[in-house]
mmCIF file of C-alpha atoms and ligand atoms in Angstrom:
data_model
loop_
_atom_site.group_PDB
_atom_site.id
_atom_site.type_symbol
_atom_site.label_atom_id
_atom_site.label_comp_id
_atom_site.label_asym_id
_atom_site.label_seq_id
_atom_site.Cartn_x
_atom_site.Cartn_y
_atom_site.Cartn_z
ATOM 1 C CA UNK C 1 57.337 -20.792 45.241
ATOM 2 C CA UNK C 2 55.351 -21.745 48.117
ATOM 3 C CA UNK C 3 51.101 -21.202 48.263
ATOM 4 C CA UNK C 4 49.672 -20.304 52.338
ATOM 5 C CA UNK C 5 46.207 -19.890 52.593
ATOM 6 C CA UNK C 6 46.595 -18.969 55.996
ATOM 7 C CA UNK C 7 47.650 -16.162 57.084
ATOM 8 C CA UNK C 8 46.025 -12.843 57.557
ATOM 9 C CA UNK C 9 44.410 -11.545 54.597
ATOM 10 C CA UNK C 10 41.579 -8.441 55.345
ATOM 11 C CA UNK C 11 39.333 -9.657 56.145
ATOM 12 C CA UNK C 12 35.257 -8.194 56.499
ATOM 13 C CA UNK C 13 34.159 -10.396 59.991
ATOM 14 C CA UNK C 14 31.248 -9.693 62.633
ATOM 15 C CA UNK C 15 33.054 -6.847 64.095
ATOM 16 C CA UNK C 16 33.283 -5.248 61.032
ATOM 17 C CA UNK C 17 30.210 -5.839 59.109
ATOM 18 C CA UNK C 18 31.486 -9.012 57.034
ATOM 19 C CA UNK C 19 31.966 -8.785 52.825
ATOM 20 C CA UNK C 20 34.789 -11.543 53.181
ATOM 21 C CA UNK C 21 37.823 -12.064 53.113
ATOM 22 C CA UNK C 22 39.782 -9.604 50.241
ATOM 23 C CA UNK C 23 43.054 -9.812 49.020
ATOM 24 C CA UNK C 24 44.238 -6.704 47.767
ATOM 25 C CA UNK C 25 47.844 -6.766 46.465
ATOM 26 C CA UNK C 26 50.167 -5.695 49.760
ATOM 27 C CA UNK C 27 52.026 -1.716 48.290
ATOM 28 C CA UNK C 28 56.348 -1.048 49.306
ATOM 29 C CA UNK C 29 55.437 2.622 51.047
ATOM 30 C CA UNK C 30 58.421 4.720 52.407
ATOM 31 C CA UNK C 31 58.524 6.699 55.916
ATOM 32 C CA UNK C 32 58.330 10.097 55.186
ATOM 33 C CA UNK C 33 57.398 11.487 59.036
ATOM 34 C CA UNK C 34 58.109 9.776 62.922
ATOM 35 C CA UNK C 35 56.555 11.176 65.743
ATOM 36 C CA UNK C 36 56.614 9.912 69.276
ATOM 37 C CA UNK C 37 53.414 11.362 70.581
ATOM 38 C CA UNK C 38 53.164 9.639 73.701
ATOM 39 C CA UNK C 39 56.305 7.733 75.333
ATOM 40 C CA UNK C 40 54.693 4.266 74.058
ATOM 41 C CA UNK C 41 52.981 5.792 70.860
ATOM 42 C CA UNK C 42 54.759 6.130 67.588
ATOM 43 C CA UNK C 43 53.003 7.861 64.703
ATOM 44 C CA UNK C 44 54.333 6.785 61.504
ATOM 45 C CA UNK C 45 52.950 8.316 58.652
ATOM 46 C CA UNK C 46 53.955 6.644 55.327
ATOM 47 C CA UNK C 47 53.748 7.900 51.490
ATOM 48 C CA UNK C 48 53.963 6.262 48.040
ATOM 49 C CA UNK C 49 52.176 4.135 45.511
ATOM 50 C CA UNK C 50 48.305 4.618 45.284
ATOM 51 C CA UNK C 51 46.600 5.576 48.851
ATOM 52 C CA UNK C 52 43.388 7.143 47.347
ATOM 53 C CA UNK C 53 41.614 3.551 48.789
ATOM 54 C CA UNK C 54 42.026 4.903 52.031
ATOM 55 C CA UNK C 55 40.028 8.332 51.263
ATOM 56 C CA UNK C 56 37.297 5.510 52.019
ATOM 57 C CA UNK C 57 38.572 4.344 54.946
ATOM 58 C CA UNK C 58 35.740 2.912 57.004
ATOM 59 C CA UNK C 59 36.023 4.423 60.634
ATOM 60 C CA UNK C 60 38.370 1.672 62.917
ATOM 61 C CA UNK C 61 38.979 -0.491 59.432
ATOM 62 C CA UNK C 62 42.507 -1.656 59.545
ATOM 63 C CA UNK C 63 45.452 -2.562 57.069
ATOM 64 C CA UNK C 64 48.390 -5.323 57.230
ATOM 65 C CA UNK C 65 51.666 -4.021 57.283
ATOM 66 C CA UNK C 66 54.626 -6.204 55.910
ATOM 67 C CA UNK C 67 57.923 -5.167 57.568
ATOM 68 C CA UNK C 68 61.310 -6.015 56.914
ATOM 69 C CA UNK C 69 63.517 -8.756 58.901
ATOM 70 C CA UNK C 70 66.687 -7.624 60.253
ATOM 71 C CA UNK C 71 69.362 -6.735 57.178
ATOM 72 C CA UNK C 72 66.549 -6.419 54.657
ATOM 73 C CA UNK C 73 65.772 -3.056 53.299
ATOM 74 C CA UNK C 74 62.563 -3.925 52.138
ATOM 75 C CA UNK C 75 60.499 -6.686 52.753
ATOM 76 C CA UNK C 76 59.777 -9.653 50.614
ATOM 77 C CA UNK C 77 56.191 -9.426 49.339
ATOM 78 C CA UNK C 78 54.179 -12.382 48.533
ATOM 79 C CA UNK C 79 52.381 -12.780 44.710
ATOM 80 C CA UNK C 80 48.343 -12.549 45.271
ATOM 81 C CA UNK C 81 46.550 -15.708 43.240
ATOM 82 C CA UNK C 82 43.241 -16.634 43.812
ATOM 83 C CA UNK C 83 44.595 -19.819 45.500
ATOM 84 C CA UNK C 84 46.372 -17.672 47.805
ATOM 85 C CA UNK C 85 49.400 -16.072 48.442
ATOM 86 C CA UNK C 86 52.667 -16.878 47.130
ATOM 87 C CA UNK C 87 55.766 -16.578 48.385
ATOM 88 C CA UNK C 88 58.960 -16.859 46.835
ATOM 89 C CA UNK C 89 61.638 -18.994 48.337
ATOM 90 C CA UNK C 90 64.525 -18.676 49.569
ATOM 91 C CA UNK C 91 63.314 -15.393 50.856
ATOM 92 C CA UNK C 92 62.774 -14.730 54.080
ATOM 93 C CA UNK C 93 59.102 -13.882 54.619
ATOM 94 C CA UNK C 94 58.119 -10.643 56.698
ATOM 95 C CA UNK C 95 56.319 -9.855 59.517
ATOM 96 C CA UNK C 96 52.832 -9.705 59.332
ATOM 97 C CA UNK C 97 50.954 -7.826 61.690
ATOM 98 C CA UNK C 98 47.417 -5.920 61.792
ATOM 99 C CA UNK C 99 46.810 -1.379 62.229
ATOM 100 C CA UNK C 100 45.017 1.265 62.028
ATOM 101 C CA UNK C 101 44.797 3.008 59.027
ATOM 102 C CA UNK C 102 44.547 6.318 61.828
ATOM 103 C CA UNK C 103 44.631 9.272 58.921
ATOM 104 C CA UNK C 104 44.772 9.295 55.072
ATOM 105 C CA UNK C 105 45.410 13.037 53.888
ATOM 106 C CA UNK C 106 44.289 12.954 50.481
ATOM 107 C CA UNK C 107 46.093 16.339 49.453
ATOM 108 C CA UNK C 108 49.894 14.783 50.127
ATOM 109 C CA UNK C 109 48.945 10.974 49.637
ATOM 110 C CA UNK C 110 50.203 9.996 53.201
ATOM 111 C CA UNK C 111 48.410 7.612 55.656
ATOM 112 C CA UNK C 112 48.885 7.447 59.320
ATOM 113 C CA UNK C 113 49.848 4.932 61.351
ATOM 114 C CA UNK C 114 50.492 4.699 65.437
ATOM 115 C CA UNK C 115 51.732 1.536 66.779
ATOM 116 C CA UNK C 116 52.200 0.458 70.269
ATOM 117 C CA UNK C 117 55.989 0.254 71.327
ATOM 118 C CA UNK C 118 54.309 -3.016 73.954
ATOM 119 C CA UNK C 119 58.057 -4.424 74.179
ATOM 120 C CA UNK C 120 59.300 -7.442 72.587
ATOM 121 C CA UNK C 121 57.638 -8.157 68.910
ATOM 122 C CA UNK C 122 58.419 -7.386 66.198
ATOM 123 C CA UNK C 123 56.167 -4.882 64.859
ATOM 124 C CA UNK C 124 56.668 -3.202 68.613
ATOM 125 C CA UNK C 125 60.689 -3.921 67.446
ATOM 126 C CA UNK C 126 60.338 -2.316 64.197
ATOM 127 C CA UNK C 127 58.834 0.607 65.463
ATOM 128 C CA UNK C 128 60.740 1.705 68.136
ATOM 129 C CA UNK C 129 63.765 2.131 65.618
ATOM 130 C CA UNK C 130 61.908 3.307 62.568
ATOM 131 C CA UNK C 131 63.200 5.751 60.895
ATOM 132 C CA UNK C 132 62.243 8.254 57.968
ATOM 133 C CA UNK C 133 63.241 6.902 54.461
ATOM 134 C CA UNK C 134 62.158 3.116 55.694
ATOM 135 C CA UNK C 135 60.258 1.121 53.801
ATOM 136 C CA UNK C 136 57.577 -1.337 54.785
ATOM 137 C CA UNK C 137 54.309 -2.251 52.949
ATOM 138 C CA UNK C 138 50.833 -2.398 53.262
ATOM 139 C CA UNK C 139 47.740 -4.401 52.617
ATOM 140 C CA UNK C 140 43.460 -2.867 52.981
ATOM 141 C CA UNK C 141 42.108 -1.018 53.854
ATOM 142 C CA UNK C 142 39.922 -3.909 55.280
ATOM 143 C CA UNK C 143 36.814 -3.895 57.797
ATOM 144 C CA UNK C 144 33.028 -2.309 56.608
ATOM 145 C CA UNK C 145 31.218 -1.104 60.059
ATOM 146 C CA UNK C 146 28.405 -2.147 61.238
ATOM 147 C CA UNK C 147 27.482 -0.281 63.345
ATOM 148 C CA UNK C 148 25.138 3.019 62.433
ATOM 149 C CA UNK C 149 27.363 5.740 63.331
ATOM 150 C CA UNK C 150 23.599 7.732 64.140
ATOM 151 C CA UNK C 151 23.314 5.693 67.213
ATOM 152 C CA UNK C 152 22.419 8.202 69.655
ATOM 153 C CA UNK C 153 23.817 6.096 72.888
ATOM 154 C CA UNK C 154 27.716 5.252 72.537
ATOM 155 C CA UNK C 155 29.635 2.637 75.620
ATOM 156 C CA UNK C 156 33.134 2.769 73.997
ATOM 157 C CA UNK C 157 35.764 1.504 75.744
ATOM 158 C CA UNK C 158 39.879 0.387 74.307
ATOM 159 C CA UNK C 159 43.626 -0.164 75.578
ATOM 160 C CA UNK C 160 46.769 1.771 73.768
ATOM 161 C CA UNK C 161 46.532 -0.843 70.911
ATOM 162 C CA UNK C 162 42.426 0.590 70.166
ATOM 163 C CA UNK C 163 43.574 4.056 70.346
ATOM 164 C CA UNK C 164 44.318 4.542 66.921
ATOM 165 C CA UNK C 165 40.785 3.090 66.839
ATOM 166 C CA UNK C 166 38.593 4.990 68.765
ATOM 167 C CA UNK C 167 40.218 7.845 67.366
ATOM 168 C CA UNK C 168 39.350 6.898 63.982
ATOM 169 C CA UNK C 169 35.795 6.070 65.115
ATOM 170 C CA UNK C 170 35.580 9.509 67.132
ATOM 171 C CA UNK C 171 35.932 11.480 64.154
ATOM 172 C CA UNK C 172 33.554 9.859 62.491
ATOM 173 C CA UNK C 173 30.870 10.242 65.255
ATOM 174 C CA UNK C 174 28.328 12.700 64.778
ATOM 175 C CA UNK C 175 27.077 16.397 66.988
ATOM 176 C CA UNK C 176 24.019 13.688 67.709
ATOM 177 C CA UNK C 177 25.733 11.452 68.940
ATOM 178 C CA UNK C 178 26.376 10.553 73.370
ATOM 179 C CA UNK C 179 29.343 8.798 73.823
ATOM 180 C CA UNK C 180 30.751 7.482 77.387
ATOM 181 C CA UNK C 181 34.136 6.121 75.421
ATOM 182 C CA UNK C 182 36.807 4.174 78.223
ATOM 183 C CA UNK C 183 40.400 4.051 77.764
ATOM 184 C CA UNK C 184 43.149 2.289 79.490
ATOM 185 C CA UNK C 185 47.282 2.825 79.342
ATOM 186 C CA UNK C 186 49.847 1.984 81.117
ATOM 187 C CA UNK C 187 49.678 6.063 82.897
ATOM 188 C CA UNK C 188 49.316 9.601 83.093
ATOM 189 C CA UNK C 189 51.981 10.075 79.780
ATOM 190 C CA UNK C 190 49.663 7.859 77.694
ATOM 191 C CA UNK C 191 47.483 9.946 77.282
ATOM 192 C CA UNK C 192 46.833 11.512 73.572
ATOM 193 C CA UNK C 193 44.868 14.704 72.740
ATOM 194 C CA UNK C 194 41.162 12.469 70.910
ATOM 195 C CA UNK C 195 38.232 14.858 69.811
ATOM 196 C CA UNK C 196 35.269 15.106 67.804
ATOM 197 C CA UNK C 197 31.935 15.937 67.024
ATOM 198 C CA UNK C 198 29.829 13.936 69.158
ATOM 199 C CA UNK C 199 29.338 15.143 72.717
ATOM 200 C CA UNK C 200 31.628 12.907 74.020
ATOM 201 C CA UNK C 201 33.300 12.242 77.959
ATOM 202 C CA UNK C 202 37.045 10.629 77.770
ATOM 203 C CA UNK C 203 37.322 8.925 81.330
ATOM 204 C CA UNK C 204 41.599 7.694 81.393
ATOM 205 C CA UNK C 205 42.493 4.723 83.705
ATOM 206 C CA UNK C 206 45.361 4.122 84.304
ATOM 207 C CA UNK C 207 46.861 0.412 84.887
ATOM 208 C CA UNK C 208 46.868 -0.664 88.562
ATOM 209 C CA UNK C 209 48.948 -3.414 88.237
ATOM 210 C CA UNK C 210 51.313 -3.063 84.707
ATOM 211 C CA UNK C 211 50.339 -6.014 83.703
ATOM 212 C CA UNK C 212 46.428 -6.140 84.476
ATOM 213 C CA UNK C 213 45.647 -5.025 80.939
ATOM 214 C CA UNK C 214 41.671 -4.593 80.556
ATOM 215 C CA UNK C 215 41.020 -5.137 84.662
ATOM 216 C CA UNK C 216 39.980 -1.341 84.585
ATOM 217 C CA UNK C 217 38.454 -1.517 81.269
ATOM 218 C CA UNK C 218 36.323 -4.832 82.538
ATOM 219 C CA UNK C 219 35.741 -2.669 85.751
ATOM 220 C CA UNK C 220 34.505 0.371 83.730
ATOM 221 C CA UNK C 221 32.045 -2.055 81.939
ATOM 222 C CA UNK C 222 30.678 -2.960 85.518
ATOM 223 C CA UNK C 223 29.344 0.253 86.092
ATOM 224 C CA UNK C 224 28.716 1.588 83.033
ATOM 225 C CA UNK C 225 25.833 3.421 82.360
ATOM 226 C CA UNK C 226 25.078 -0.021 79.684
ATOM 227 C CA UNK C 227 21.304 -0.192 78.153
ATOM 228 C CA UNK C 228 20.156 -2.802 75.801
ATOM 229 C CA UNK C 229 19.942 0.219 72.995
ATOM 230 C CA UNK C 230 23.086 1.777 73.819
ATOM 231 C CA UNK C 231 25.883 0.565 70.743
ATOM 232 C CA UNK C 232 29.608 -0.861 72.350
ATOM 233 C CA UNK C 233 32.600 -0.920 70.979
ATOM 234 C CA UNK C 234 35.113 -2.803 72.802
ATOM 235 C CA UNK C 235 38.866 -3.406 71.424
ATOM 236 C CA UNK C 236 41.239 -4.634 74.102
ATOM 237 C CA UNK C 237 43.461 -7.412 74.522
ATOM 238 C CA UNK C 238 41.446 -10.679 73.933
ATOM 239 C CA UNK C 239 40.582 -12.700 77.022
ATOM 240 C CA UNK C 240 40.122 -8.986 78.976
ATOM 241 C CA UNK C 241 37.554 -8.435 75.665
ATOM 242 C CA UNK C 242 34.993 -12.168 76.388
ATOM 243 C CA UNK C 243 34.373 -11.081 80.245
ATOM 244 C CA UNK C 244 33.975 -7.500 78.524
ATOM 245 C CA UNK C 245 31.351 -9.122 76.181
ATOM 246 C CA UNK C 246 29.734 -11.994 78.370
ATOM 247 C CA UNK C 247 29.348 -9.857 81.467
ATOM 248 C CA UNK C 248 26.434 -6.928 79.150
ATOM 249 C CA UNK C 249 25.374 -9.502 77.451
ATOM 250 C CA UNK C 250 24.572 -11.419 80.939
ATOM 251 C CA UNK C 251 23.406 -8.024 81.889
ATOM 252 C CA UNK C 252 21.121 -8.143 78.272
ATOM 253 C CA UNK C 253 22.710 -6.049 76.101
ATOM 254 C CA UNK C 254 22.262 -7.500 73.049
ATOM 255 C CA UNK C 255 24.833 -9.170 71.298
ATOM 256 C CA UNK C 256 23.877 -6.814 68.227
ATOM 257 C CA UNK C 257 24.736 -4.068 69.679
ATOM 258 C CA UNK C 258 28.074 -5.403 70.364
ATOM 259 C CA UNK C 259 31.350 -4.804 68.529
ATOM 260 C CA UNK C 260 34.328 -6.363 70.587
ATOM 261 C CA UNK C 261 37.631 -7.070 69.185
ATOM 262 C CA UNK C 262 40.031 -9.039 69.980
ATOM 263 C CA UNK C 263 43.152 -6.889 68.858
ATOM 264 C CA UNK C 264 45.858 -8.527 70.866
ATOM 265 C CA UNK C 265 46.358 -11.844 72.796
ATOM 266 C CA UNK C 266 48.860 -11.763 76.672
ATOM 267 C CA UNK C 267 51.284 -14.380 75.767
ATOM 268 C CA UNK C 268 50.583 -15.351 72.284
ATOM 269 C CA UNK C 269 52.462 -13.945 68.825
ATOM 270 C CA UNK C 270 50.256 -12.701 66.021
ATOM 271 C CA UNK C 271 46.641 -13.097 67.928
ATOM 272 C CA UNK C 272 44.117 -13.313 64.426
ATOM 273 C CA UNK C 273 42.991 -10.348 62.720
ATOM 274 C CA UNK C 274 39.551 -11.653 63.301
ATOM 275 C CA UNK C 275 38.861 -12.094 67.029
ATOM 276 C CA UNK C 276 35.011 -10.802 67.819
ATOM 277 C CA UNK C 277 34.938 -13.524 71.175
ATOM 278 C CA UNK C 278 32.022 -14.440 69.913
ATOM 279 C CA UNK C 279 33.003 -18.156 70.136
HETATM 280 C C1 LIG F 1 42.267 -4.742 63.426
HETATM 281 C C2 LIG F 1 42.877 -4.751 63.931
HETATM 282 C C3 LIG F 1 43.607 -3.240 64.812
HETATM 283 C C4 LIG F 1 44.971 -2.776 65.253
HETATM 284 N N1 LIG F 1 45.094 -2.172 65.440
HETATM 285 C C5 LIG F 1 46.670 -1.179 66.249
HETATM 286 C C6 LIG F 1 47.026 0.156 66.073
HETATM 287 O O1 LIG F 1 46.490 0.328 65.239
HETATM 288 N N2 LIG F 1 47.864 -0.107 66.877
HETATM 289 C C7 LIG F 1 48.779 -0.362 67.376
HETATM 290 O O2 LIG F 1 49.867 -0.828 68.236
HETATM 291 N N3 LIG F 1 48.105 -2.148 67.338
HETATM 292 C C8 LIG F 1 47.374 -2.029 66.889
HETATM 293 N N4 LIG F 1 46.802 -4.089 67.061
HETATM 294 C C9 LIG F 1 47.505 -4.845 67.516
HETATM 295 C C10 LIG F 1 47.890 -5.907 66.659
HETATM 296 O O3 LIG F 1 48.016 -5.881 65.741
HETATM 297 C C11 LIG F 1 49.197 -6.210 67.821
HETATM 298 O O4 LIG F 1 49.428 -5.491 69.031
HETATM 299 C C12 LIG F 1 50.267 -7.255 67.728
HETATM 300 O O5 LIG F 1 50.138 -8.312 67.906
HETATM 301 C C13 LIG F 1 51.633 -5.851 67.493
HETATM 302 O O6 LIG F 1 52.390 -7.565 67.260
HETATM 303 P P1 LIG F 1 53.502 -7.623 67.483
HETATM 304 O O7 LIG F 1 54.798 -7.803 66.106
HETATM 305 O O8 LIG F 1 54.557 -6.072 68.536
HETATM 306 O O9 LIG F 1 53.787 -8.785 68.881
HETATM 307 P P2 LIG F 1 53.754 -10.123 68.822
HETATM 308 O O10 LIG F 1 54.604 -10.927 67.601
HETATM 309 O O11 LIG F 1 52.726 -10.011 68.127
HETATM 310 O O12 LIG F 1 53.776 -9.873 70.031
HETATM 311 C C14 LIG F 1 54.868 -10.541 71.109
HETATM 312 C C15 LIG F 1 54.069 -10.992 72.321
HETATM 313 O O13 LIG F 1 54.310 -9.477 72.529
HETATM 314 C C16 LIG F 1 52.853 -9.480 73.256
HETATM 315 N N5 LIG F 1 51.504 -8.102 72.936
HETATM 316 C C17 LIG F 1 50.816 -8.166 71.770
HETATM 317 N N6 LIG F 1 50.652 -7.045 71.538
HETATM 318 C C18 LIG F 1 50.395 -6.193 72.686
HETATM 319 C C19 LIG F 1 50.340 -4.849 73.019
HETATM 320 N N7 LIG F 1 49.603 -3.827 72.875
HETATM 321 N N8 LIG F 1 50.215 -4.438 74.521
HETATM 322 C C20 LIG F 1 50.993 -5.303 75.084
HETATM 323 N N9 LIG F 1 51.235 -6.610 75.074
HETATM 324 C C21 LIG F 1 51.430 -7.274 73.904
HETATM 325 C C22 LIG F 1 51.557 -10.689 72.972
HETATM 326 O O14 LIG F 1 50.933 -11.034 73.310
HETATM 327 C C23 LIG F 1 53.069 -11.107 72.769
HETATM 328 O O15 LIG F 1 53.629 -12.330 73.987
HETATM 329 C C24 LIG F 1 45.573 -4.046 66.156
HETATM 330 C C25 LIG F 1 45.121 -5.194 66.460
HETATM 331 C C26 LIG F 1 43.589 -5.694 65.908
HETATM 332 C C27 LIG F 1 43.373 -6.979 65.404
#
């Protein structure tokens, strides 16, 4: 058995309201539905175990998914000890990645997670081939929401990986709020229906360069009517997030009004799940 303190936990942090790192033991769940929402976004609904804690999940909170390696029926699970995770010897480590609990159905005890099919990457490849009956494990949810949902004006931006989180945020914003939302996706087929009680204006941006991740969001931030009292929430590729964060700070938007998150980093596998760009 080996102890590992370095694998991602279920973090809080500046962008999610702090709260330290909690280690809820992951639980095995079974896939009960799979639906292709867009050509590059797969909805996976899971059930099993006690999912009731997801009834209280904050908007934009996150989970860890533990995925079996090819050839395994179920992922190897760690034992949670005060010293960290203990992994059984002689068993393959699972793929562990961070995702968003998109929606929880208390009556059915089901949780929906939406996976971007971005190409190479064990989680994306798992989602490409996932079927009803498959087994995975989930840990969490983690992350409280720091910003005040009743702040009158919001500026929200995200790429495909953030569509589920933006969906949870739009679900949570009250009718009194005005939200300008910028979403960058590959093309028109990747747009998704989103609804909100808030007065939300949704701008879809299609990547002019297929590899230009975040470019459209940076331009939207440059043009955006963002005042010091606007609450900003951004999640996308980590370098693009930093560009947006820097340009808004330079324009006088206070750091306290910014929730910025790098959800992945170009060329890096398993980007840390607590990248707030405040370095
Ligand atoms: C708090 C949080 C919530 C998240 N919620 C979701 C969610 O609900 N749905 C979701 O799909 N993702 C979400 N992500 C992003 C997800 O964790 C990463 O995309 C993750 O890297 C995917 O793992 P992988 O095994 O497919 O690829 P990895 O093995 O991590 O990476 C392999 C390669 O793929 C590239 N890559 C990774 N992700 C993307 C991407 N989205 N687009 C293009 N290239 C990419 C990497 O740069 C790397 O070169 C979230 C991340 C965080 C931090």
